mmCIF file of C-alpha atoms and ligand atoms in Angstrom:
data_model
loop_
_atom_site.group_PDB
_atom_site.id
_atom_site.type_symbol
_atom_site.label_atom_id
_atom_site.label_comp_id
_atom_site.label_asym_id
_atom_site.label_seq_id
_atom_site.Cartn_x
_atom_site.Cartn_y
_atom_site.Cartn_z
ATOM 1 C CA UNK V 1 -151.462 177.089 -170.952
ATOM 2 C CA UNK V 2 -147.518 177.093 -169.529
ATOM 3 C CA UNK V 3 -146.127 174.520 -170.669
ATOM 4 C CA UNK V 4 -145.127 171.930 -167.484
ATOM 5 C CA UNK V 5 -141.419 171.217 -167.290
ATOM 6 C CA UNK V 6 -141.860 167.603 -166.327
ATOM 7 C CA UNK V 7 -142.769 167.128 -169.906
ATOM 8 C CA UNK V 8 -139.084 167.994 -171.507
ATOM 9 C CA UNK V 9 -136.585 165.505 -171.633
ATOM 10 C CA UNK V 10 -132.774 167.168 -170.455
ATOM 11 C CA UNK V 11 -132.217 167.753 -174.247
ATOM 12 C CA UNK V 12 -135.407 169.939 -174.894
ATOM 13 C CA UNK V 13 -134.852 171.842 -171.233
ATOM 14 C CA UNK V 14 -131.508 172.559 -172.571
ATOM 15 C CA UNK V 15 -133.159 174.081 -175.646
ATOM 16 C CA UNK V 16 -135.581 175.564 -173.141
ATOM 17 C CA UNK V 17 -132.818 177.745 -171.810
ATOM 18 C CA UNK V 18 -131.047 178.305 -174.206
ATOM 19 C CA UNK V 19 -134.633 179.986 -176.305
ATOM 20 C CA UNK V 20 -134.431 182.144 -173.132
ATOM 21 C CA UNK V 21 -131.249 183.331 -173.336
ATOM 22 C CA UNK V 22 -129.262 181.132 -170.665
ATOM 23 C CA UNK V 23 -126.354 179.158 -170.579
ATOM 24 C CA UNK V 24 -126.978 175.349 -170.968
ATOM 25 C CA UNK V 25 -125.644 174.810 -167.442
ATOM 26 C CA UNK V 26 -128.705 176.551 -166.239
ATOM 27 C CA UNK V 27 -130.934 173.020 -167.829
ATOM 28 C CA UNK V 28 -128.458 171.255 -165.490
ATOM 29 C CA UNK V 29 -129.695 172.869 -161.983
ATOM 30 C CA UNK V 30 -133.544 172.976 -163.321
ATOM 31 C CA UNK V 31 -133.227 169.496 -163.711
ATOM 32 C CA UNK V 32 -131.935 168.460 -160.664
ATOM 33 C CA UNK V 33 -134.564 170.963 -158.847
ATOM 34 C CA UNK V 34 -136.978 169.441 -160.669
ATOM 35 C CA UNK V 35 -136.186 165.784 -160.411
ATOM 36 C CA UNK V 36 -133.774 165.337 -157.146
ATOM 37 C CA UNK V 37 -135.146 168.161 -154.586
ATOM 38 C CA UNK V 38 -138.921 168.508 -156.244
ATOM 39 C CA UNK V 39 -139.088 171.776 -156.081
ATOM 40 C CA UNK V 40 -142.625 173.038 -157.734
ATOM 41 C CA UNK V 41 -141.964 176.537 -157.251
ATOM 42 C CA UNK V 42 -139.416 178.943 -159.108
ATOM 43 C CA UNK V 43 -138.875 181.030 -156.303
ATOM 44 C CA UNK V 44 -137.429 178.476 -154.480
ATOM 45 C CA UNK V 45 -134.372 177.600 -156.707
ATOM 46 C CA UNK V 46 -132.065 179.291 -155.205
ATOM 47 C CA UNK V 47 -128.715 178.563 -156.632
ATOM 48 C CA UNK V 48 -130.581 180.417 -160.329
ATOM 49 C CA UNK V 49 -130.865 184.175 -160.698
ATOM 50 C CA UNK V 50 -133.589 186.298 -159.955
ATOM 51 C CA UNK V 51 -133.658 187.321 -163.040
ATOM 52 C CA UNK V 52 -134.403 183.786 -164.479
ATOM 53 C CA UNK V 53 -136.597 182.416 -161.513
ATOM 54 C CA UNK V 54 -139.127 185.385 -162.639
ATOM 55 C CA UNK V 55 -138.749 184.616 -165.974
ATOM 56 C CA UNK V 56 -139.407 180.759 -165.688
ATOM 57 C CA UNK V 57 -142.378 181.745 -163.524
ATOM 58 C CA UNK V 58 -143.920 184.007 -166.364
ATOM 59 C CA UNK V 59 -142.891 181.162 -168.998
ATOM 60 C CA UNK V 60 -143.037 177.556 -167.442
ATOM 61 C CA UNK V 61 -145.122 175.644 -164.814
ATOM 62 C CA UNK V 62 -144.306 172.375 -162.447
ATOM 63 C CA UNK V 63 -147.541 170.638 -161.981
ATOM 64 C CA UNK V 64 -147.790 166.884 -160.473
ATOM 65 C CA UNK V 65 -150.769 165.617 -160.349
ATOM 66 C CA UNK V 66 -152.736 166.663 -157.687
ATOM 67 C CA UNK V 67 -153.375 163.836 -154.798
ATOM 68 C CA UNK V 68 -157.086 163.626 -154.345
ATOM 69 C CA UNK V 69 -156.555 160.293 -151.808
ATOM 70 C CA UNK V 70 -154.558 158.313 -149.856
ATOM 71 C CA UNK V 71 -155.865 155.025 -148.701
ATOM 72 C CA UNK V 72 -153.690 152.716 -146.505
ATOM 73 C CA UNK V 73 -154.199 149.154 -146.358
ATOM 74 C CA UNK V 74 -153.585 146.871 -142.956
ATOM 75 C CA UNK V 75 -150.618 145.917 -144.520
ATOM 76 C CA UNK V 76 -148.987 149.114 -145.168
ATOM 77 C CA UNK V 77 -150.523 149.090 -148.899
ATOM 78 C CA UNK V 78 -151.015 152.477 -149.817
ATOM 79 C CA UNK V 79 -152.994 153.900 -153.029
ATOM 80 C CA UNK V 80 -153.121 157.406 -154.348
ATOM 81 C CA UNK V 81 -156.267 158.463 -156.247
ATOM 82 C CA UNK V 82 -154.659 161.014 -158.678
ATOM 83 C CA UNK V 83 -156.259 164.133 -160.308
ATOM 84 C CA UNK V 84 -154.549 165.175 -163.582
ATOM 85 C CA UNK V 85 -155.324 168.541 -165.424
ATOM 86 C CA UNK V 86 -157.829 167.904 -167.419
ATOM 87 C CA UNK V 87 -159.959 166.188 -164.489
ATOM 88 C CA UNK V 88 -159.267 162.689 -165.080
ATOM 89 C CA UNK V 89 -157.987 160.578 -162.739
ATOM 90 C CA UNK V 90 -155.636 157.525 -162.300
ATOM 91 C CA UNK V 91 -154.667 155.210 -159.275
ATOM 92 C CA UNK V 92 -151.043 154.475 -158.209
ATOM 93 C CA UNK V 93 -149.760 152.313 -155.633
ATOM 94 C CA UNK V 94 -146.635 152.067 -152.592
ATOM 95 C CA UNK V 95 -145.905 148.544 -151.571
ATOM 96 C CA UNK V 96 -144.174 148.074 -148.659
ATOM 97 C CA UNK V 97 -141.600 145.530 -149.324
ATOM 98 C CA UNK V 98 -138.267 144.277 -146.608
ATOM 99 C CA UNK V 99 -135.492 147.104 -146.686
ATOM 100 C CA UNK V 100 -137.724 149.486 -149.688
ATOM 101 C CA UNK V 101 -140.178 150.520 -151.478
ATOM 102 C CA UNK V 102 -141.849 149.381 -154.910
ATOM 103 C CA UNK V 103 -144.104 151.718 -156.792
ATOM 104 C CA UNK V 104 -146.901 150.540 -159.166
ATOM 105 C CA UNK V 105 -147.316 153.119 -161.844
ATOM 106 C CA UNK V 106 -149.931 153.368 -164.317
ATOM 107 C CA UNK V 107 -149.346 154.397 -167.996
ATOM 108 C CA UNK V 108 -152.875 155.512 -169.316
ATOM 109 C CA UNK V 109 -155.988 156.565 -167.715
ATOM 110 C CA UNK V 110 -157.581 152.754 -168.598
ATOM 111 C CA UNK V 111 -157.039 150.468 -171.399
ATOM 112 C CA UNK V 112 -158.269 149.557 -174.357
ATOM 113 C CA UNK V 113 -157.576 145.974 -174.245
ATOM 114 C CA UNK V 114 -160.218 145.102 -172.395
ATOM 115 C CA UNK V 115 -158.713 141.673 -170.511
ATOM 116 C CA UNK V 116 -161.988 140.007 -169.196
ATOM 117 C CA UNK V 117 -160.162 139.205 -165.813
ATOM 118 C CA UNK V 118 -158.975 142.989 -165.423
ATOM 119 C CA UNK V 119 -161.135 145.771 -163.724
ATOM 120 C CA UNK V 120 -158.839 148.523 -165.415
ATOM 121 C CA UNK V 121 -159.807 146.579 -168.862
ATOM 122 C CA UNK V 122 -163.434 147.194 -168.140
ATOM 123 C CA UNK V 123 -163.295 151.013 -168.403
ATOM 124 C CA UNK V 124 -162.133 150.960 -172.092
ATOM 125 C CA UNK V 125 -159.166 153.616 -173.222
ATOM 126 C CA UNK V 126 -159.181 157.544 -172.599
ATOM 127 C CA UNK V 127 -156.183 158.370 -173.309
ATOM 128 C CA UNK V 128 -151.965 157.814 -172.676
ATOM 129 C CA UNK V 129 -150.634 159.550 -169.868
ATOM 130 C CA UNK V 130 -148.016 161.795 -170.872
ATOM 131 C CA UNK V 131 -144.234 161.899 -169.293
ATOM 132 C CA UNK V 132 -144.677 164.297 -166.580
ATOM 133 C CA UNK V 133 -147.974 162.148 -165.801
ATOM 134 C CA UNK V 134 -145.581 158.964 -165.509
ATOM 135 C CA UNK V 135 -143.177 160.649 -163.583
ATOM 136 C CA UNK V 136 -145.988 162.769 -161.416
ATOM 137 C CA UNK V 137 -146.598 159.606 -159.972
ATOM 138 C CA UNK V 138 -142.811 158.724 -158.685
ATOM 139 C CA UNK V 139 -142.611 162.105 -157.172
ATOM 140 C CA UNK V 140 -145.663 161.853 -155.262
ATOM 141 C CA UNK V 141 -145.003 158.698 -154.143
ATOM 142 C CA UNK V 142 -141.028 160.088 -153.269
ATOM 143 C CA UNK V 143 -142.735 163.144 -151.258
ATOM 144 C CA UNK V 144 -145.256 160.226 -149.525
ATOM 145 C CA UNK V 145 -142.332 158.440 -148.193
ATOM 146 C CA UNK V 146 -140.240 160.999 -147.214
ATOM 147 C CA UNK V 147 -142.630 162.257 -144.755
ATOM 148 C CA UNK V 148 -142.999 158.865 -143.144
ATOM 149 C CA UNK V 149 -140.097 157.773 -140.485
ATOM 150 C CA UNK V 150 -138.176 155.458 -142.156
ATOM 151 C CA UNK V 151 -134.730 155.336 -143.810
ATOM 152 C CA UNK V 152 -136.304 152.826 -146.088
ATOM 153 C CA UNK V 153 -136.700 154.099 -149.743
ATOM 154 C CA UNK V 154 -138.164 153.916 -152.900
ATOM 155 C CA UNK V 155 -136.019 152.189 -154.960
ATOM 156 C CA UNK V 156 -137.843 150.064 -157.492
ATOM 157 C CA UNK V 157 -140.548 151.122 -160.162
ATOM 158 C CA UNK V 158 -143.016 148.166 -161.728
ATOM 159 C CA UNK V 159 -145.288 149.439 -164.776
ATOM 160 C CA UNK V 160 -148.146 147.106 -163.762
ATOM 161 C CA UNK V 161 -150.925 149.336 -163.151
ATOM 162 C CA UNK V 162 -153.772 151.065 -165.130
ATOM 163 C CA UNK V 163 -152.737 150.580 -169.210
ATOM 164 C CA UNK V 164 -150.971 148.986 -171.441
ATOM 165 C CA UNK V 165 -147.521 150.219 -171.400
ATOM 166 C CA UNK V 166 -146.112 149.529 -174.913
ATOM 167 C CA UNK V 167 -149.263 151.227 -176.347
ATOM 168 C CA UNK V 168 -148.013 154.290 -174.475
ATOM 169 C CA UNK V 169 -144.002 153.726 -175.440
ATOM 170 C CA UNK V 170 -143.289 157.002 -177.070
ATOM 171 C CA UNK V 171 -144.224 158.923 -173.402
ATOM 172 C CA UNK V 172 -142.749 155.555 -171.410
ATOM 173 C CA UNK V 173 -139.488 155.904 -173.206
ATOM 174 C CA UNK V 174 -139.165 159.649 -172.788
ATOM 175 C CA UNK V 175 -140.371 159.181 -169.157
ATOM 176 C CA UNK V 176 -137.147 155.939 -168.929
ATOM 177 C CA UNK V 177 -134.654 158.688 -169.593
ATOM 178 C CA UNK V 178 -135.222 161.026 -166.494
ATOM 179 C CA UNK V 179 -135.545 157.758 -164.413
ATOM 180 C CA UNK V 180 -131.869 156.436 -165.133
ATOM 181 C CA UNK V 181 -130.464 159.685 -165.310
ATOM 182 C CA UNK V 182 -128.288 159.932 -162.417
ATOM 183 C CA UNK V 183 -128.830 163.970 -161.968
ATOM 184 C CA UNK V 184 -132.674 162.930 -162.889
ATOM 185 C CA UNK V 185 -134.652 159.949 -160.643
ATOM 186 C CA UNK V 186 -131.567 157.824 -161.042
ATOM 187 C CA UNK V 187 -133.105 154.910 -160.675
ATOM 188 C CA UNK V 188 -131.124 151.355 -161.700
ATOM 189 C CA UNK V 189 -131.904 149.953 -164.490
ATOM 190 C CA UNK V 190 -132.695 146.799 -162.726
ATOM 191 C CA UNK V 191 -134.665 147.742 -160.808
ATOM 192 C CA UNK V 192 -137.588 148.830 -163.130
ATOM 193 C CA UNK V 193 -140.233 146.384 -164.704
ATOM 194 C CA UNK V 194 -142.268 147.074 -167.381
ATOM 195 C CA UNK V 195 -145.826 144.458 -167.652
ATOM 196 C CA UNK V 196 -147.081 144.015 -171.145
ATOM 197 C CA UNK V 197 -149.652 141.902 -173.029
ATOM 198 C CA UNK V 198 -146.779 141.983 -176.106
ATOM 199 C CA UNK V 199 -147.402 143.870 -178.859
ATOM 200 C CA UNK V 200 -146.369 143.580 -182.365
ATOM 201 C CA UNK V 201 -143.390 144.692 -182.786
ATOM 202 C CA UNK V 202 -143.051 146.887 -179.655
ATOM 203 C CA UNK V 203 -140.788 144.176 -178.342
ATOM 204 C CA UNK V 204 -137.953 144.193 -179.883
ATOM 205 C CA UNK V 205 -138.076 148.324 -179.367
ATOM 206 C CA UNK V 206 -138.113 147.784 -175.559
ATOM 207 C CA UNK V 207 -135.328 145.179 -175.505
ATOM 208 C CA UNK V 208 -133.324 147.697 -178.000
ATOM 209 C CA UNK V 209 -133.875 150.651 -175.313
ATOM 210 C CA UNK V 210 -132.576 148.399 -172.956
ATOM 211 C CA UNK V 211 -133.859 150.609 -169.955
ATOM 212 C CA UNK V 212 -136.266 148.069 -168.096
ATOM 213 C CA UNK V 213 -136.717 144.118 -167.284
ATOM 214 C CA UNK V 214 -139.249 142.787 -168.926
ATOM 215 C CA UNK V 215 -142.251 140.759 -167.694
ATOM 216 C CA UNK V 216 -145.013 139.501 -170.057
ATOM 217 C CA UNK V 217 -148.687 138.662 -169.289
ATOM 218 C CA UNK V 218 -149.123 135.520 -170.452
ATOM 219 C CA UNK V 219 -152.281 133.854 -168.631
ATOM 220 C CA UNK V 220 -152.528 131.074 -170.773
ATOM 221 C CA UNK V 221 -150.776 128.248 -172.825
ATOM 222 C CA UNK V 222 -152.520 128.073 -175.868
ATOM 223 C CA UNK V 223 -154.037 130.736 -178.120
ATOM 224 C CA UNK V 224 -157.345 129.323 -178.072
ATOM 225 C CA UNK V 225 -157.840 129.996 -173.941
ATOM 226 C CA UNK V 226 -155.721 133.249 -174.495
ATOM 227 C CA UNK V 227 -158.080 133.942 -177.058
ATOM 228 C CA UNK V 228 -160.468 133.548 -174.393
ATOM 229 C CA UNK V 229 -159.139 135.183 -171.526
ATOM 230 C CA UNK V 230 -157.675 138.538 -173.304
ATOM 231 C CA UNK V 231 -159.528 138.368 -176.757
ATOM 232 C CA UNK V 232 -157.574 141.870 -178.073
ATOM 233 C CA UNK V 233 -154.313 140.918 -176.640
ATOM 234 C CA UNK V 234 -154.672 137.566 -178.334
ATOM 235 C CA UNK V 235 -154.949 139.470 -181.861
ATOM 236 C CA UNK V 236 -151.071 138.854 -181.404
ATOM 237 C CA UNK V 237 -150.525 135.348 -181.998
ATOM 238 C CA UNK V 238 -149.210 133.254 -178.897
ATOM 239 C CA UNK V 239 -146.812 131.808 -181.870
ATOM 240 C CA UNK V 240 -145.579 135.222 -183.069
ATOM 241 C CA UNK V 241 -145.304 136.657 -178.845
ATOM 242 C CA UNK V 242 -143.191 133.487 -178.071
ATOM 243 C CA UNK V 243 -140.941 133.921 -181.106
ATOM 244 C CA UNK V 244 -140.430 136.966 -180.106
ATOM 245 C CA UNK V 245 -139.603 136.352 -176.453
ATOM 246 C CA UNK V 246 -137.065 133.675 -177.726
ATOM 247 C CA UNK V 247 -135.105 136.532 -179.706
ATOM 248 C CA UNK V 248 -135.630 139.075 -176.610
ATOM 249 C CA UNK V 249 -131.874 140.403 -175.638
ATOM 250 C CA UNK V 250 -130.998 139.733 -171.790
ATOM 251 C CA UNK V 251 -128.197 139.972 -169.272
ATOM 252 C CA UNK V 252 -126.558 136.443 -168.794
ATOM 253 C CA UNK V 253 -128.771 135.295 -165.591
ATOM 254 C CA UNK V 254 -131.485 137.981 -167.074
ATOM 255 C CA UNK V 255 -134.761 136.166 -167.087
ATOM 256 C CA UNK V 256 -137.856 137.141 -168.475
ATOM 257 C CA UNK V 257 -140.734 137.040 -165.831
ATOM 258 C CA UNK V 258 -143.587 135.548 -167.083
ATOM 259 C CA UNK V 259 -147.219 136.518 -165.361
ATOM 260 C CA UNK V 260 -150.143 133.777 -165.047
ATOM 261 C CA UNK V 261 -153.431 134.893 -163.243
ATOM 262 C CA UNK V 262 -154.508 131.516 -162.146
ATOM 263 C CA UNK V 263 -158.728 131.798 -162.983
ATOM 264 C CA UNK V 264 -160.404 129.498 -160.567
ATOM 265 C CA UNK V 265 -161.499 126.460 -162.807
ATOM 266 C CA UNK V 266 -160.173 128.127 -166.643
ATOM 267 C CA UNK V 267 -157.067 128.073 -166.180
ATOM 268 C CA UNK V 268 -155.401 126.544 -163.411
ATOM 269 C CA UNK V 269 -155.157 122.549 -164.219
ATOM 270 C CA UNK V 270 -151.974 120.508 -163.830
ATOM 271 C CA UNK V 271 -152.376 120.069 -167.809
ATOM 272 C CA UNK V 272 -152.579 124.046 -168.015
ATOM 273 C CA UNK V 273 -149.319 124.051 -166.393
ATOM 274 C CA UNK V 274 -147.612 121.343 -168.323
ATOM 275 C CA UNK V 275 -148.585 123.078 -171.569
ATOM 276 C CA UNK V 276 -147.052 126.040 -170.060
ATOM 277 C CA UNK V 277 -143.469 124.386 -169.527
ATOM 278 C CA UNK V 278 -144.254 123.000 -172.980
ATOM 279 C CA UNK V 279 -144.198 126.383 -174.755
ATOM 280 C CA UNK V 280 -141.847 128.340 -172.627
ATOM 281 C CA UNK V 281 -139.105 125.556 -173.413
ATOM 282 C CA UNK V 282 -137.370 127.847 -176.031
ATOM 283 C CA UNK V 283 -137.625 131.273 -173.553
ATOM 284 C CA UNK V 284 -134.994 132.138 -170.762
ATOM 285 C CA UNK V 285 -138.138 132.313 -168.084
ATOM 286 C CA UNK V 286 -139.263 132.634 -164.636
ATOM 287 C CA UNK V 287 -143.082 132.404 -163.835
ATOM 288 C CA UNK V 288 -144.771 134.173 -161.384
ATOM 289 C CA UNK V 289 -148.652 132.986 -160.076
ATOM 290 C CA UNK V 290 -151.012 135.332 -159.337
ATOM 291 C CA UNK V 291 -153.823 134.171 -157.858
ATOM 292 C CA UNK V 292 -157.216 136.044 -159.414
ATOM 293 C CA UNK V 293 -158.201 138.932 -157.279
ATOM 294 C CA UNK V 294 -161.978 139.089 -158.039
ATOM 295 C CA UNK V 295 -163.919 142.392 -158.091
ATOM 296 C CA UNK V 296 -167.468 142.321 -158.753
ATOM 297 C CA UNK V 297 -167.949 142.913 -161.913
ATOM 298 C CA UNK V 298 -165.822 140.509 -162.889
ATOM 299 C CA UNK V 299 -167.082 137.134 -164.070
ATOM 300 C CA UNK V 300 -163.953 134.963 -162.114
ATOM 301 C CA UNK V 301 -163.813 133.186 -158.977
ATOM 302 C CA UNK V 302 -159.972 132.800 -156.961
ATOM 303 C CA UNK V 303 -158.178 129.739 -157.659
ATOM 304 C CA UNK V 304 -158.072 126.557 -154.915
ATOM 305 C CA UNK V 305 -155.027 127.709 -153.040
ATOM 306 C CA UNK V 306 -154.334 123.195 -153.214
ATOM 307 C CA UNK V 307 -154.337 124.150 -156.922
ATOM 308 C CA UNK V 308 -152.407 126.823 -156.589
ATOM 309 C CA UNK V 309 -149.430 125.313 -155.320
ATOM 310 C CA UNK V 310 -149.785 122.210 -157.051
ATOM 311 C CA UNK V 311 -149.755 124.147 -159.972
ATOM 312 C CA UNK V 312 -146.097 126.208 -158.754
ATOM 313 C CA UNK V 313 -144.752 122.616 -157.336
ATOM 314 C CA UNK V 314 -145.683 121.292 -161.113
ATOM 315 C CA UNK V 315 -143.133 124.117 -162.843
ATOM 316 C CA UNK V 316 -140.221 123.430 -160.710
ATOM 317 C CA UNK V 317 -140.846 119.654 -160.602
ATOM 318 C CA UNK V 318 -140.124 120.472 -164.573
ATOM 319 C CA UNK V 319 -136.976 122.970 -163.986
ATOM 320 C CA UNK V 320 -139.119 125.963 -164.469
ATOM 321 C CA UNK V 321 -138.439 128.700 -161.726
ATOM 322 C CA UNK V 322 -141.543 129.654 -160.229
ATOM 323 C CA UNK V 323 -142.928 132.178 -157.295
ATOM 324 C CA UNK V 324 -146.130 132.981 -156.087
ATOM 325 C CA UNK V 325 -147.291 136.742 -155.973
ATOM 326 C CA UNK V 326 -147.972 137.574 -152.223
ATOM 327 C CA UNK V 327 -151.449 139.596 -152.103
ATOM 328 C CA UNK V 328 -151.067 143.194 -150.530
ATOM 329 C CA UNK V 329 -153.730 145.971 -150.620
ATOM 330 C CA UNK V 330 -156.309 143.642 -151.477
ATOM 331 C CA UNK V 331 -158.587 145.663 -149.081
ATOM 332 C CA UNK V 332 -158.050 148.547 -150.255
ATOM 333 C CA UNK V 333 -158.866 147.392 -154.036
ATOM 334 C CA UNK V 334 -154.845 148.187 -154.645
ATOM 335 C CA UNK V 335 -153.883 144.558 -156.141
ATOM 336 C CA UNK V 336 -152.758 143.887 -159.184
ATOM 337 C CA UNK V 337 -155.855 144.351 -162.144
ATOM 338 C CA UNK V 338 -158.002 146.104 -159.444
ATOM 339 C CA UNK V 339 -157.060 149.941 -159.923
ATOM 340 C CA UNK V 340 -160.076 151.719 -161.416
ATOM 341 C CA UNK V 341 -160.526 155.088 -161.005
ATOM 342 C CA UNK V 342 -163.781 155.185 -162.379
ATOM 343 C CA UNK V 343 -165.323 158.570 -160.681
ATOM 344 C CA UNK V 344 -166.023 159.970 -164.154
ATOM 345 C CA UNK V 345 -163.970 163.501 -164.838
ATOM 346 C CA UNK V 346 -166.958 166.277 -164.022
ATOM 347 C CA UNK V 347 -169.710 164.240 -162.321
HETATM 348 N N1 SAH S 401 -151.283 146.009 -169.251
HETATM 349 C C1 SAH S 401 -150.142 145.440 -168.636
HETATM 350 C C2 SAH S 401 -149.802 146.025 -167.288
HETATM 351 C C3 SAH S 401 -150.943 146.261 -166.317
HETATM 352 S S1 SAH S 401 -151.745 144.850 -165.651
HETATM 353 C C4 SAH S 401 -150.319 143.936 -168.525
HETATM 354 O O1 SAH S 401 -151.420 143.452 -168.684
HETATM 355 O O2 SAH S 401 -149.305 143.275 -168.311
HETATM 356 C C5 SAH S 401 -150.623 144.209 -164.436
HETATM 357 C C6 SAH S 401 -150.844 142.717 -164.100
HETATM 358 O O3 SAH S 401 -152.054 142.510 -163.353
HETATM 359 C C7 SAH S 401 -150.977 141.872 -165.337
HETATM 360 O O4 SAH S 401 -150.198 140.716 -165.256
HETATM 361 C C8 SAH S 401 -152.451 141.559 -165.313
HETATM 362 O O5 SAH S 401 -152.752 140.466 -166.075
HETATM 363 C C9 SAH S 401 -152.717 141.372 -163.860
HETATM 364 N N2 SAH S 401 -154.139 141.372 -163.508
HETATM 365 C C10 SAH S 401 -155.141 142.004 -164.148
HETATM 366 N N3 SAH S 401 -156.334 141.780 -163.532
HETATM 367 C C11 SAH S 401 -156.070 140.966 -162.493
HETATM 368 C C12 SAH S 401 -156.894 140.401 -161.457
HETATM 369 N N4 SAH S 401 -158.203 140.653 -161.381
HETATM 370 N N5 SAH S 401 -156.294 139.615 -160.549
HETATM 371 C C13 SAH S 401 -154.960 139.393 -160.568
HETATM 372 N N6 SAH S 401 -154.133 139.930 -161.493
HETATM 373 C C14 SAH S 401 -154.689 140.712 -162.465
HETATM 374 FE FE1 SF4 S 402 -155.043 146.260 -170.148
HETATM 375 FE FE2 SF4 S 402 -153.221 144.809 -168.794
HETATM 376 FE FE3 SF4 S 402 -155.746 145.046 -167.875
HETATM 377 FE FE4 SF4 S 402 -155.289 143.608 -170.074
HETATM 378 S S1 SF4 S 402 -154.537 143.173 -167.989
HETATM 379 S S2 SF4 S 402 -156.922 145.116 -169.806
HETATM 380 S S3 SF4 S 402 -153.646 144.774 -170.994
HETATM 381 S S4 SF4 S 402 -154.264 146.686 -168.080
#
């Protein structure tokens, strides 16, 4: 098979070229067809020579995944049912927000985590996505918006769909590069979140890389209900994650977000939340609710929404900043923890 383009970071197109005989300049105005104008087809980069464009076509490929569905929601919610080359499939989501655009991108087709609250978690791991199946997603999503009528853009990225990002870092961080390149995506830096359960060690690699905020998945206070909750993400001691937040480089005003599915009834007491101050005392953090999005096979019900913001009045009675996750594309199954693109590869 070709090998697709959207898998070489600007170093390897360079090499790329240069293995067919080109100047490195030439990696320069691939790139920026590839990445600014998305241009999937050779023939259509016009500022390279013939010569070249027939030779990348008998060489290379440009393949994003291929959009098998678009499903708006009432509120402007849209999710893309994605088909990548070998069949299987993965979910991605636009969220309209005031003056742009977020993107929800997922990092593996499932996860092998298995979070009991988490419909993703239920389908087990099949494998990472690679970089151009990261990316694939932000150019699709691009391409979606630019056909609507809006100057409004997509400017910010949050890893919080299907997978567990740091599991996948070797493809994220390859993927980071041609985001923040400013010939590439050129995306801000700020503007990108990446959601993870912590893993060991994987930490203090993101905060080294320094290419993303960082929000954690915390869900609980103590290890025993995280234990609970997220039994494989819980193999990492709540001790040993908070440490490491603690030690986690930021910005001066840089917080780290902290996530907390409030579980109707498991975890979403007034003591739950004063535990929760309790531990985060040592970490620079701001917590944001989500209230449970249930799914059938799921064994949760939502939170009280009295709970709910008794439970967001009790962190900032104690100094902790804390916001509430509005709810979009719930009826479309495009909230947070819902994407599962479970039609099976060749049914
Ligand atoms: N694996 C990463 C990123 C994907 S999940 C992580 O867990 O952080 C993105 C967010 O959705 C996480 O905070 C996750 O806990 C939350 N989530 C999962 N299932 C949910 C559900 N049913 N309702 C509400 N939020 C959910
Ligand atoms: Fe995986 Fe995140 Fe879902 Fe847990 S919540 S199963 S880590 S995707």
């Amino acid at each position: 098979m070709k090998p697709n383009l959207l898998n070489c970071t600007y170093p390897e197109l360079e090499r790329f070229c240069s293995d067919l005989g080109e100047a490195p300049f030439r990696a320069r105005q691939l790139w920026q067809w590839l990445w600014q104008k998305r241009e999937r087809d050779f023939g259509r980069m016009t500022n390279i020579s013939k010569g070249l464009r027939g030779r990348l076509t008998e060489t290379a490929a440009v393949l994003w995944p291929e959009v098998l569905q678009v499903q708006a929601s009432r509120d402007g919610t849209t999710k893309f049912l994605l088909a990548l080359e070998d069949g299987q499939r993965i979910e991605s989501v636009l969220i309209p927000e005031k003056d742009h655009f977020t993107v929800c991108l997922s990092t593996q087709v499932g996860c092998a985590l298995g979070c009991t609250f988490c419909a993703t978690g239920q389908m087990g791991l099949v494998r990472n996505l690679s970089m151009a199946e990261i990316l694939g997603q932000i150019l699709v999503a691009q391409e979606h918006v630019s056909g609507l009528e809006t100057d409004v853009s997509l400017r910010n990225l949050v890893f919080m769909g299907m997978g567990e990002p740091l599991l996948n870092w070797e493809n994220l961080r390859r993927a980071l590069g041609a985001v923040h390149d400013p010939l590439g995506l050129d995306f801000s830096k700020r503007r990108i979140t990446v959601s993870t359960v912590g893993v060991p060690g994987m930490l203090t690699e993101l905060g080294a890389a320094g290419l993303a905020s960082l929000a954690v998945s915390l869900h609980a206070p103590t290890q025993e209900l995280r234990a609970r909750i997220m039994p494989r993400a819980a193999r990492f001691p709540l001790d040993d994650l908070i440490a490491d937040l603690a030690a986690y480089p930021l910005q001066p005003r840089q917080k780290i977000t902290i996530e907390y599915v409030l579980l109707g009834e498991v975890n979403d007491d007034l003591g739950h939340a004063r535990d929760l101050v309790r531990l985060l005392n040592k970490v620079k953090a701001k917590v944001n609710l989500i209230p449970f999005h249930p799914s059938p096979e799921l064994p949760y019900v939502a939170p009280d929404s009295s709970k709910v913001l008794a439970f967001e009045a009790l962190l900032k009675s104690k100094g902790l900043p804390a916001t509430l996750r509005k709810s979009k594309g719930q009826d479309i199954s495009a909230a947070c923890g819902q994407l599962r693109a479970e039609v099976a590869a060749n049914e």
